[in-house]
Short mmCIF file of N, CA and C in Angstrom, two decimals:
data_model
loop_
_atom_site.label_atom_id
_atom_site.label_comp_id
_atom_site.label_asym_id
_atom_site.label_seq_id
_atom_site.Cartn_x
_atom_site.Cartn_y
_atom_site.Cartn_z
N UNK A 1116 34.28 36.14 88.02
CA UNK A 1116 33.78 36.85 86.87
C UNK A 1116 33.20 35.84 85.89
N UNK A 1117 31.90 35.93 85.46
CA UNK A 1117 31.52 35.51 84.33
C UNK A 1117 31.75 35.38 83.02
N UNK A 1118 32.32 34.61 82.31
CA UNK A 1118 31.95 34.81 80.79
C UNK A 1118 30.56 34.69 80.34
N UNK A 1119 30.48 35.67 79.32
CA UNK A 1119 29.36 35.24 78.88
C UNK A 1119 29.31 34.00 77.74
N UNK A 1120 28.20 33.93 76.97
CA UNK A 1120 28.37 33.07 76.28
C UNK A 1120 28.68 33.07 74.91
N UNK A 1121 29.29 34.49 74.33
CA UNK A 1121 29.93 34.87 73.04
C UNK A 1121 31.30 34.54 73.54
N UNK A 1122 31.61 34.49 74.54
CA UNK A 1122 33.48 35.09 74.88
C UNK A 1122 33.55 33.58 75.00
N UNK A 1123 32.77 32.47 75.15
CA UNK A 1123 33.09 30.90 75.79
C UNK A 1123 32.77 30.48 74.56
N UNK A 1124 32.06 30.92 73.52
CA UNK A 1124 32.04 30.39 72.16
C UNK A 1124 33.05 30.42 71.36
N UNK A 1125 33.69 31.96 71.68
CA UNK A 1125 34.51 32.18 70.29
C UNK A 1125 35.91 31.67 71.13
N UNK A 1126 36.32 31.88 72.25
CA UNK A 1126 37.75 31.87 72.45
C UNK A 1126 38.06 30.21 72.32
N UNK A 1127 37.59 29.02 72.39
CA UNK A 1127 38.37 27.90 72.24
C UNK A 1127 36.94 26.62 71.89
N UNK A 1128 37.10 25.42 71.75
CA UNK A 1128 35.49 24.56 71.67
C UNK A 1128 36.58 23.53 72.74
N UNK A 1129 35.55 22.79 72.57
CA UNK A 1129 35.47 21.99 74.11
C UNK A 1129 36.97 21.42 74.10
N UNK A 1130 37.07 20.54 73.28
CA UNK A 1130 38.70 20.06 73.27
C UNK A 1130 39.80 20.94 73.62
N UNK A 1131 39.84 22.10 73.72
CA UNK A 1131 40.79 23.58 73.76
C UNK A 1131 41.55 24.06 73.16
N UNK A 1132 41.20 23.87 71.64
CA UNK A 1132 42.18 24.12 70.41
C UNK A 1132 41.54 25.19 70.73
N UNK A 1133 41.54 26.07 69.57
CA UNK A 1133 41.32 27.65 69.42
C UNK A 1133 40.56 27.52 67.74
N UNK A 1134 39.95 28.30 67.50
CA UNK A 1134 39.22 28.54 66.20
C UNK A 1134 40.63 28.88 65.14
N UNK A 1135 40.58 27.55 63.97
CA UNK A 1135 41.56 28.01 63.44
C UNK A 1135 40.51 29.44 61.93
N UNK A 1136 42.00 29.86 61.13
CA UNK A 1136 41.48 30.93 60.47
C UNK A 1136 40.57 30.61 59.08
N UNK A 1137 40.35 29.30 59.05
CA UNK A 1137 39.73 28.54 58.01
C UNK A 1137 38.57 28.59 58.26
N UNK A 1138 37.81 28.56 59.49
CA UNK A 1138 36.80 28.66 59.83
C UNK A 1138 35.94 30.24 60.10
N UNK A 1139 34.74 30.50 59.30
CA UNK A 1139 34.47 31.54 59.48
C UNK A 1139 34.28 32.30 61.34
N UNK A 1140 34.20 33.03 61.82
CA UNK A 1140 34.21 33.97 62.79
C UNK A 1140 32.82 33.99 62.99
N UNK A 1141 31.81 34.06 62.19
CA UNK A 1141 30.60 33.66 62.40
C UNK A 1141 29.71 33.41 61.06
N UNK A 1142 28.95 32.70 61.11
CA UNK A 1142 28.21 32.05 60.22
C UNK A 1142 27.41 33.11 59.56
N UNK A 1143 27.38 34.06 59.28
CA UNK A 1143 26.78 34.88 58.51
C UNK A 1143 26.26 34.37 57.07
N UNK A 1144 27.08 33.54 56.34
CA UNK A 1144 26.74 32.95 54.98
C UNK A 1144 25.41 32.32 55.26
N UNK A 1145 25.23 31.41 55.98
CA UNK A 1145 24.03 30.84 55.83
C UNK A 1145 22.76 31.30 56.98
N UNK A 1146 23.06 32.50 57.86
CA UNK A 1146 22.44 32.71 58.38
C UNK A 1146 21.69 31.99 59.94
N UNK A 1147 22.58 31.49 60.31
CA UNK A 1147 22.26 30.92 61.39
C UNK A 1147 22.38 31.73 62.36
N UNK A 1148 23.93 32.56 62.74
CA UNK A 1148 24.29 33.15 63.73
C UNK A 1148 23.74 34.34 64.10
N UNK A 1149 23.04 35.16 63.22
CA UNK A 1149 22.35 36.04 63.72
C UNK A 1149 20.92 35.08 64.16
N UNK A 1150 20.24 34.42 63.55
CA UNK A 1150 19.05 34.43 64.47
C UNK A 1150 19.20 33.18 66.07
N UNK A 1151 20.61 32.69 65.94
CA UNK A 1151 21.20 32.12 67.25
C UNK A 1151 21.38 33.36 68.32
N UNK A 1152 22.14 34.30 68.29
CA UNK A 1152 22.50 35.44 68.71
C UNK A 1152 21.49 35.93 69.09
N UNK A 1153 20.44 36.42 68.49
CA UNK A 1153 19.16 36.83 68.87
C UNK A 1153 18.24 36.19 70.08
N UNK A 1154 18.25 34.85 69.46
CA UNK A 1154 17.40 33.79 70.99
C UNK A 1154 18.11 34.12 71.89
N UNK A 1155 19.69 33.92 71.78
CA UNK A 1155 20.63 33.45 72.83
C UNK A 1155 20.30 35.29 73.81
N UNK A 1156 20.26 36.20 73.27
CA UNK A 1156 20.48 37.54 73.94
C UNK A 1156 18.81 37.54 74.96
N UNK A 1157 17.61 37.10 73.91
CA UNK A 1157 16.53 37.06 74.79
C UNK A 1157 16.23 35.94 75.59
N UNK A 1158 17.20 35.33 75.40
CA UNK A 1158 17.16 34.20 77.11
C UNK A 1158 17.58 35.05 78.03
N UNK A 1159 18.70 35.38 77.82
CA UNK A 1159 19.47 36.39 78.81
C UNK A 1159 18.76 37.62 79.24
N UNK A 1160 17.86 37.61 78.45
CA UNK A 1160 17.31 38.88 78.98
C UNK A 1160 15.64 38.86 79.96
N UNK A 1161 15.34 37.47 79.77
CA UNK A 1161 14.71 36.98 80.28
C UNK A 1161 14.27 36.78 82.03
N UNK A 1162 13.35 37.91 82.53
CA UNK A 1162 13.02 38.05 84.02
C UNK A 1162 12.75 37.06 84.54
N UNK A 1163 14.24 36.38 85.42
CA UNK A 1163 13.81 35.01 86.26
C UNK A 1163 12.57 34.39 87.29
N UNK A 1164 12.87 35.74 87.64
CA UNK A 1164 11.69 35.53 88.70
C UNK A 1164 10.72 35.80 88.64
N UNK A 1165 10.03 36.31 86.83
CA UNK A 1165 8.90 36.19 86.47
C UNK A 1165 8.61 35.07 85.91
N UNK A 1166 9.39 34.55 85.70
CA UNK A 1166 9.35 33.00 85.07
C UNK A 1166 8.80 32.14 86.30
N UNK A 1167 9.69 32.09 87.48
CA UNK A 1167 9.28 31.40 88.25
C UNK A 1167 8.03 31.25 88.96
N UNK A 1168 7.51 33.08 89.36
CA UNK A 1168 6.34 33.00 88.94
C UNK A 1168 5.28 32.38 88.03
N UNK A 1169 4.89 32.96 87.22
CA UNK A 1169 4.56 31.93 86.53
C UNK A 1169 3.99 30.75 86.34
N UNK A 1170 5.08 29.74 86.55
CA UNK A 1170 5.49 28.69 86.41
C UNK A 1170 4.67 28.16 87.82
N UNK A 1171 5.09 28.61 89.13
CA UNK A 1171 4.30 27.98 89.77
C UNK A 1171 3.01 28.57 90.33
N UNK A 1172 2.09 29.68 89.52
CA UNK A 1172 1.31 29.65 89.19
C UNK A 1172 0.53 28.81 88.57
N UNK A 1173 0.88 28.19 87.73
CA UNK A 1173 0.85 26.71 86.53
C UNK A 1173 0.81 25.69 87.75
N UNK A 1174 1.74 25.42 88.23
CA UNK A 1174 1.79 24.11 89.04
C UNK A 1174 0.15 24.06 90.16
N UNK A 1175 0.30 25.68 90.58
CA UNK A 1175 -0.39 25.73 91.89
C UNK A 1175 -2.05 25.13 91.00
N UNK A 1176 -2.24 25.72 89.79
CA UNK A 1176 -3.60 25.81 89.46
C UNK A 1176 -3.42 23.99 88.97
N UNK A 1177 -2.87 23.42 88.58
CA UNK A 1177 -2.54 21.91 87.82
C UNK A 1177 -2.76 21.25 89.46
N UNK A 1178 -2.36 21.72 90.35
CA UNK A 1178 -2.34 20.67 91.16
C UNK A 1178 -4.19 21.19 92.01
N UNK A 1179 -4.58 21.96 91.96
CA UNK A 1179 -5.69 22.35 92.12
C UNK A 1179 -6.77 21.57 91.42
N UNK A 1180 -6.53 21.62 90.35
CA UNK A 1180 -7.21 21.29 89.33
C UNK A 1180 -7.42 19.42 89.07
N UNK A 1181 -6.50 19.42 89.39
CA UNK A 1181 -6.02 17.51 89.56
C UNK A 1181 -7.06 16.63 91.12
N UNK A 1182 -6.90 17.97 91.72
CA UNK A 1182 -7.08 16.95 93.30
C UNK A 1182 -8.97 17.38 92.85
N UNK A 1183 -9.39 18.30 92.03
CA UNK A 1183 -11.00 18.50 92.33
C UNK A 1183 -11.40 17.35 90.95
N UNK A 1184 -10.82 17.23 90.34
CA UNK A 1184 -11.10 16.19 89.13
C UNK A 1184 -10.94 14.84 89.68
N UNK A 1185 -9.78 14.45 90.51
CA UNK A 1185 -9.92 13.33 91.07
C UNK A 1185 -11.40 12.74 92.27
N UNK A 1186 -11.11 13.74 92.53
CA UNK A 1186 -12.10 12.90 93.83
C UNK A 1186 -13.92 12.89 92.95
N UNK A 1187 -13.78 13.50 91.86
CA UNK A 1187 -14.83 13.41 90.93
C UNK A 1187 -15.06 12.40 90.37
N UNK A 1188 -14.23 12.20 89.51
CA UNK A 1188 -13.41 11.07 89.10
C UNK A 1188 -13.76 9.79 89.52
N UNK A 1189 -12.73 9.48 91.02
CA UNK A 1189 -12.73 8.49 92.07
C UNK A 1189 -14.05 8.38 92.05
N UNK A 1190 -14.87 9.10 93.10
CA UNK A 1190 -16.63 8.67 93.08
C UNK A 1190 -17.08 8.48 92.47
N UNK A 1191 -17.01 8.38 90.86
CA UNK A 1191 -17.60 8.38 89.90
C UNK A 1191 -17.44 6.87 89.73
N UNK A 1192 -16.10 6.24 89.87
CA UNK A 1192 -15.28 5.14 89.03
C UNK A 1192 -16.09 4.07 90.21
N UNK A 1193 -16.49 4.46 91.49
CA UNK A 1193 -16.47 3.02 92.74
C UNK A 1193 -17.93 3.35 92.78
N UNK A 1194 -18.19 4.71 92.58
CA UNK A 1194 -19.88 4.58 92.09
C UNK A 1194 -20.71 5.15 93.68
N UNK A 1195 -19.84 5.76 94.40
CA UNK A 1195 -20.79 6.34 95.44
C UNK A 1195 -20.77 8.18 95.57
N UNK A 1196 -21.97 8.00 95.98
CA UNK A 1196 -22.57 9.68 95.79
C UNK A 1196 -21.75 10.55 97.05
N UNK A 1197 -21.15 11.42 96.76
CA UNK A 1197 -21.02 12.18 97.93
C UNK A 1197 -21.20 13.49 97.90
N UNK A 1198 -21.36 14.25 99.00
CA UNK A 1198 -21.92 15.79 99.58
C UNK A 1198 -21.15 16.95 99.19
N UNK A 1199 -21.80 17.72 98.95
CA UNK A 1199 -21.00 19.03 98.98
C UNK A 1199 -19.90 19.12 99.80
N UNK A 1200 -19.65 18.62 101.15
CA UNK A 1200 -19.14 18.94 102.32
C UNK A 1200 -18.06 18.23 101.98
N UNK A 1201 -17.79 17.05 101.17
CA UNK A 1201 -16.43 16.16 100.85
C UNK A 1201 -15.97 16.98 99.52
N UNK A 1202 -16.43 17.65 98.39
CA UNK A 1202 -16.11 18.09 97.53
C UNK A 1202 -15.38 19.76 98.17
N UNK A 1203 -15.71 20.01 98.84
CA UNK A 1203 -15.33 21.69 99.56
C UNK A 1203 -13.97 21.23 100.44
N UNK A 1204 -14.40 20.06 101.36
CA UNK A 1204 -13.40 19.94 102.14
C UNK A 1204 -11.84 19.54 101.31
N UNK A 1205 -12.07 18.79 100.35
CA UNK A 1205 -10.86 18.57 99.39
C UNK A 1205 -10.44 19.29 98.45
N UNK A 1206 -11.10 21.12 98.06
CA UNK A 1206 -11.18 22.19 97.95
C UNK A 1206 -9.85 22.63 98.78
N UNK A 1207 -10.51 22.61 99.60
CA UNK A 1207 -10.19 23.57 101.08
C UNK A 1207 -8.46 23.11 101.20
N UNK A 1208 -8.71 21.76 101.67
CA UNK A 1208 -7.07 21.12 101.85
C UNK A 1208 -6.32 21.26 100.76
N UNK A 1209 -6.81 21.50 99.78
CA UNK A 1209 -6.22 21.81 98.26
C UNK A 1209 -5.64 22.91 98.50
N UNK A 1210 -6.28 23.87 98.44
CA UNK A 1210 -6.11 25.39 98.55
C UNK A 1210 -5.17 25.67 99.67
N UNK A 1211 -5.22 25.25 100.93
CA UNK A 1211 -4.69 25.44 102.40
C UNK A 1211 -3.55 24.85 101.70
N UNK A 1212 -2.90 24.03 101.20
CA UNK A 1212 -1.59 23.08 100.83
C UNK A 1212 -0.64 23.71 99.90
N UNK A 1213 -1.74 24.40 98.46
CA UNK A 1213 -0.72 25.11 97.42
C UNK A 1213 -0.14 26.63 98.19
N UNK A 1214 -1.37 27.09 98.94
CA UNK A 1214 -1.33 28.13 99.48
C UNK A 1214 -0.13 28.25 100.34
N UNK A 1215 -0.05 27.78 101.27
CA UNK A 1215 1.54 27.11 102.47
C UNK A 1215 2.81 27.07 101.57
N UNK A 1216 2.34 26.45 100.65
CA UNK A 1216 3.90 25.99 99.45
C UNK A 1216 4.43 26.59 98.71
N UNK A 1217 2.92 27.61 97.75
CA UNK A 1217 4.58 28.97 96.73
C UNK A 1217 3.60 30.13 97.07
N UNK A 1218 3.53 30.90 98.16
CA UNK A 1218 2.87 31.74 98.74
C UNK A 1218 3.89 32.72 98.52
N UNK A 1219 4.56 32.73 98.78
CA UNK A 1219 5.84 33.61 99.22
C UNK A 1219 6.78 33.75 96.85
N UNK A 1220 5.73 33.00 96.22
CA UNK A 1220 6.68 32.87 95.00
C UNK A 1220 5.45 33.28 94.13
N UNK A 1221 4.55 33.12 93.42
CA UNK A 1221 3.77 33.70 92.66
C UNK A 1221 2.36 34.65 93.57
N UNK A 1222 1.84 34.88 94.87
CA UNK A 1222 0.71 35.40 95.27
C UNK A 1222 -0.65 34.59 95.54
N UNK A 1223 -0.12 33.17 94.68
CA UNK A 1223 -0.93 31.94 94.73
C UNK A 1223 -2.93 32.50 94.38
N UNK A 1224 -2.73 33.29 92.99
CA UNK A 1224 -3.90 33.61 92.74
C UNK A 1224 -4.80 32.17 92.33
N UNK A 1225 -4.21 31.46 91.37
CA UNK A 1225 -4.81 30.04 90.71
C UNK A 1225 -6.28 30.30 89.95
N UNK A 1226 -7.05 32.12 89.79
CA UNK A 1226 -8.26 32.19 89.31
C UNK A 1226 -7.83 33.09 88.26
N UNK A 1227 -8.27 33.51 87.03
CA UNK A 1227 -8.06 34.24 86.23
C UNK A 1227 -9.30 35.71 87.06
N UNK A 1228 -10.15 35.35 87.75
CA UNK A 1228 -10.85 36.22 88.39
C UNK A 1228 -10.36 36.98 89.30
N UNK A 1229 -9.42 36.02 90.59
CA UNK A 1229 -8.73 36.93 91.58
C UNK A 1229 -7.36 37.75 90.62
N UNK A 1230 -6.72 37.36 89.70
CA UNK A 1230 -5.62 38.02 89.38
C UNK A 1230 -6.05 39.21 88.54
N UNK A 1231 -7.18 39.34 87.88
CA UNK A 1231 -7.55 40.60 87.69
C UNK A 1231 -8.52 41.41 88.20
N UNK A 1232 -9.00 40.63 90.19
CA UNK A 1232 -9.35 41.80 90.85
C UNK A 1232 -8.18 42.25 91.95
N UNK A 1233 -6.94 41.65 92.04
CA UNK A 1233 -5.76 41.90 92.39
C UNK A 1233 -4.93 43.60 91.72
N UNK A 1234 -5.18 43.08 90.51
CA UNK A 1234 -4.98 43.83 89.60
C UNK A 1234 -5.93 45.08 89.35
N UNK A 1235 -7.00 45.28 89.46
CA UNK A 1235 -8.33 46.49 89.76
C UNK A 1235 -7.73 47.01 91.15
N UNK A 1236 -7.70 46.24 92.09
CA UNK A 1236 -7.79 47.21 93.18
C UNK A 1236 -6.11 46.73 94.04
N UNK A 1237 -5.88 46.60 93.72
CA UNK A 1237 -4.32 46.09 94.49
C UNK A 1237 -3.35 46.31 93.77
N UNK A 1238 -2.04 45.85 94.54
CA UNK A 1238 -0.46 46.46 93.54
C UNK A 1238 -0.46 45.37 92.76
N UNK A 1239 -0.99 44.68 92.05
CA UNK A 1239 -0.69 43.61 91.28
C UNK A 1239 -0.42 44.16 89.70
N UNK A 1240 0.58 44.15 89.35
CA UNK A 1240 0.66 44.99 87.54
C UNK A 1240 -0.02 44.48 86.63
N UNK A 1241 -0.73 45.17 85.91
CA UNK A 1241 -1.20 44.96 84.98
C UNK A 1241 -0.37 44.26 84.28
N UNK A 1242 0.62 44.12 83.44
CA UNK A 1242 1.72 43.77 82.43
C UNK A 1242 1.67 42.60 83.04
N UNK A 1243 1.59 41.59 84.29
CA UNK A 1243 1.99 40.41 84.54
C UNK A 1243 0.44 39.82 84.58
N UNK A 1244 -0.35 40.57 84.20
CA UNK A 1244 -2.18 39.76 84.18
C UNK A 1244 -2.08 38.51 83.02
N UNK A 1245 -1.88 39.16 81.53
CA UNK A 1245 -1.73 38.22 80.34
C UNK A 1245 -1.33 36.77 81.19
N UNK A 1246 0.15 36.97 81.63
CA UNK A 1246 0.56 35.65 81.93
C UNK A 1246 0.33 35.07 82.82
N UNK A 1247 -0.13 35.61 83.99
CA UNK A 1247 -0.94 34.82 85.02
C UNK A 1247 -1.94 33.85 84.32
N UNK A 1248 -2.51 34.76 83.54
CA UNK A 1248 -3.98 34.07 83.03
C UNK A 1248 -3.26 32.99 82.30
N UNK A 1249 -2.58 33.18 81.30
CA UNK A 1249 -2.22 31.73 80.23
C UNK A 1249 -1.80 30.91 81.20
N UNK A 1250 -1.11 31.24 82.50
CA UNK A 1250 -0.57 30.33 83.23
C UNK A 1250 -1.89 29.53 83.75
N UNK A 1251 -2.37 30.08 84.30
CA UNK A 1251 -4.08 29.55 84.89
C UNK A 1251 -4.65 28.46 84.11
N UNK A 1252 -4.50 29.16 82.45
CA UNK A 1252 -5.15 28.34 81.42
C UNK A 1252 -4.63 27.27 81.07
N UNK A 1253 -3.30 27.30 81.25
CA UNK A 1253 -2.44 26.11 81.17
C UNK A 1253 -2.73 24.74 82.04
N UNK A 1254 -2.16 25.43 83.36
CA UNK A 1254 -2.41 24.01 84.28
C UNK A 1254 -3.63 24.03 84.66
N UNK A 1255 -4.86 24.49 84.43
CA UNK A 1255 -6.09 23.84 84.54
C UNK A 1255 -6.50 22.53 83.18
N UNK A 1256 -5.85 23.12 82.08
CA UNK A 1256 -6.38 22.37 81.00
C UNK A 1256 -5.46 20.87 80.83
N UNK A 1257 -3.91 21.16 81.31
CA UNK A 1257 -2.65 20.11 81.76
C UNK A 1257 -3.38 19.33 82.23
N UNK A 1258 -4.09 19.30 83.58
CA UNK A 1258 -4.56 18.98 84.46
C UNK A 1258 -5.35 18.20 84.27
N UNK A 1259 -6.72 18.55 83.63
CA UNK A 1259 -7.89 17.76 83.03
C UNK A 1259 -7.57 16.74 82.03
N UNK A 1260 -6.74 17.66 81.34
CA UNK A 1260 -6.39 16.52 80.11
C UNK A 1260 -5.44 14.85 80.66
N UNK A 1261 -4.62 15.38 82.07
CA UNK A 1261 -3.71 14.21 82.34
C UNK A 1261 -4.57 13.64 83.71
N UNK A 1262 -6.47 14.09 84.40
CA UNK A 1262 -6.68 13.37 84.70
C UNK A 1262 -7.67 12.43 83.62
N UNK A 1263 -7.75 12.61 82.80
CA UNK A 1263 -8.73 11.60 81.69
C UNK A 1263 -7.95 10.81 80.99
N UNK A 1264 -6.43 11.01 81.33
CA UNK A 1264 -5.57 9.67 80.74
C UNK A 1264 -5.79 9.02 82.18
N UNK A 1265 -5.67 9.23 83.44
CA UNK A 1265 -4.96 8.61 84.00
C UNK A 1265 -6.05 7.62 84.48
N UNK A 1266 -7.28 8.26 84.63
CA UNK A 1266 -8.82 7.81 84.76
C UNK A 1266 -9.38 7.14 83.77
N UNK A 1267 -8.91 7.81 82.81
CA UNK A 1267 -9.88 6.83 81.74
C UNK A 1267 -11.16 7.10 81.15
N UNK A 1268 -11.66 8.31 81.78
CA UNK A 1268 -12.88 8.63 81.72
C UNK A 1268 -13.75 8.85 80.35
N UNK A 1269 -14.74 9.47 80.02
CA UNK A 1269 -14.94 9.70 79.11
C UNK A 1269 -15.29 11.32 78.79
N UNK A 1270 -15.92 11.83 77.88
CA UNK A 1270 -16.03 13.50 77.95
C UNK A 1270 -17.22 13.62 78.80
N UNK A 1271 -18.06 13.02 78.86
CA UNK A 1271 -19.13 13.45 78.84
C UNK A 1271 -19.49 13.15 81.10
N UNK A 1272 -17.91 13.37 81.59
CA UNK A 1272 -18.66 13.44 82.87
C UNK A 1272 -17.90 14.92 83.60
#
């Protein structure tokens, strides 16, 4: 059986004394414990496995986003031209790789385009579009921004 985390607060603190009666029952005077109470209830209430979603939604599009900036990047930095056919193919292995890895955990959309034609014509809910997308927006922009530290580059390529 679980405690939650009111019953592991109030019944003893770490040492295992017990709350003596000097101490208020909850902080109401200064207002802490209600807006503690509040976070603490919407963590808990918080859909895990939309999170996780999500989340590696974020990763899938960051790591997407990383491998097409690099090899941009790379050719750019040693200074040789290459083809459509090397930019698609490192696409492709991109896509084939995130795709294999959280397929089975977010739907592995990585476009703000496929998740709301998922969403038009497929079971995809509306209510989880918003966060797909910020997720999208996230690790694409993560992404760019941590390959121009890592590159060095400048804005203007």
């Amino acid at each position: 059986m679980k405690a939650s985390f009111r019953e592991f607060s109030s019944s003893s603190d770490i040492s295992g004394s017990t709350a003596t009666s000097s101490q208020p029952k909850n902080d109401l005077e200064n207002g802490d414990s209600m807006l503690n109470n509040t976070f603490v209830d919407w963590l808990h209430n918080i859909d895990r496995s939309l999170v996780c979603k999500v989340l590696a939604e974020m990763l899938g599009t960051f790591v997407l986003m990383f491998c097409i900036c690099a090899i941009i990047a790379i050719m750019h930095l040693i200074g040789v031209e290459v083809g459509l056919m090397e930019y698609a193919a490192t696409e492709a292995l991109t896509v084939t790789v995130i795709v294999f890895s959280i397929r089975a955990i977010s739907g592995t959309h990585f476009n703000p385009a496929v998740t709301i034609a998922f969403a038009t014509v497929g079971p995809f809910p509306w209510s989880k579009v918003p966060l797909y997308i910020l997720a999208q927006i996230v690790g694409s922009a993560l992404a760019t921004y941590i390959e121009r530290l890592v590159y060095g580059l400048d804005q203007s390529l």
